[in-house]
Short mmCIF file of N, CA and C in Angstrom, two decimals:
data_model
loop_
_atom_site.label_atom_id
_atom_site.label_comp_id
_atom_site.label_asym_id
_atom_site.label_seq_id
_atom_site.Cartn_x
_atom_site.Cartn_y
_atom_site.Cartn_z
N LYS A 265 0.89 -1.22 0.10
CA LYS A 265 -0.04 -0.05 -0.05
C LYS A 265 0.85 1.27 0.03
N GLN A 266 0.41 2.28 -0.73
CA GLN A 266 1.25 3.52 -0.71
C GLN A 266 0.55 4.69 -0.04
N ASN A 267 0.41 4.48 1.35
CA ASN A 267 -0.17 5.54 2.05
C ASN A 267 0.78 6.62 2.20
N LYS A 268 1.82 6.28 2.78
CA LYS A 268 2.90 7.36 3.11
C LYS A 268 3.32 8.18 1.85
N MET A 269 3.39 7.43 0.75
CA MET A 269 3.87 7.97 -0.63
C MET A 269 2.68 8.95 -1.06
N ASP A 270 1.55 8.45 -0.97
CA ASP A 270 0.36 9.35 -1.38
C ASP A 270 0.32 10.60 -0.56
N PHE A 271 0.52 10.37 0.77
CA PHE A 271 0.42 11.57 1.62
C PHE A 271 1.61 12.53 1.27
N LYS A 272 2.67 12.07 1.04
CA LYS A 272 3.88 12.92 0.68
C LYS A 272 3.68 13.67 -0.71
N CYS A 273 3.15 12.88 -1.54
CA CYS A 273 2.78 13.37 -2.77
C CYS A 273 1.92 14.53 -2.77
N ARG A 274 0.76 14.25 -1.97
CA ARG A 274 -0.39 15.29 -1.90
C ARG A 274 0.27 16.44 -1.19
N PHE A 275 1.10 16.33 -0.13
CA PHE A 275 1.64 17.34 0.68
C PHE A 275 2.57 18.21 -0.31
N ILE A 276 3.33 17.62 -1.04
CA ILE A 276 4.31 18.26 -2.09
C ILE A 276 3.34 19.03 -3.05
N THR A 277 2.47 18.30 -3.60
CA THR A 277 1.64 19.06 -4.62
C THR A 277 1.08 20.34 -3.97
N ILE A 278 0.51 20.32 -2.77
CA ILE A 278 -0.12 21.30 -2.16
C ILE A 278 0.94 22.44 -2.00
N ASP A 279 2.13 22.00 -1.56
CA ASP A 279 3.21 23.01 -1.30
C ASP A 279 3.72 23.65 -2.53
N GLU A 280 3.56 22.84 -3.66
CA GLU A 280 4.04 23.29 -4.87
C GLU A 280 3.08 24.50 -5.55
N THR A 281 1.81 24.06 -5.19
CA THR A 281 0.77 25.00 -5.76
C THR A 281 0.97 26.40 -5.18
#
């Protein structure tokens, strides 16, 4: 399962926005 990766990816995306 990619729970941590998903969270990191979402966090990075929000931070990049």
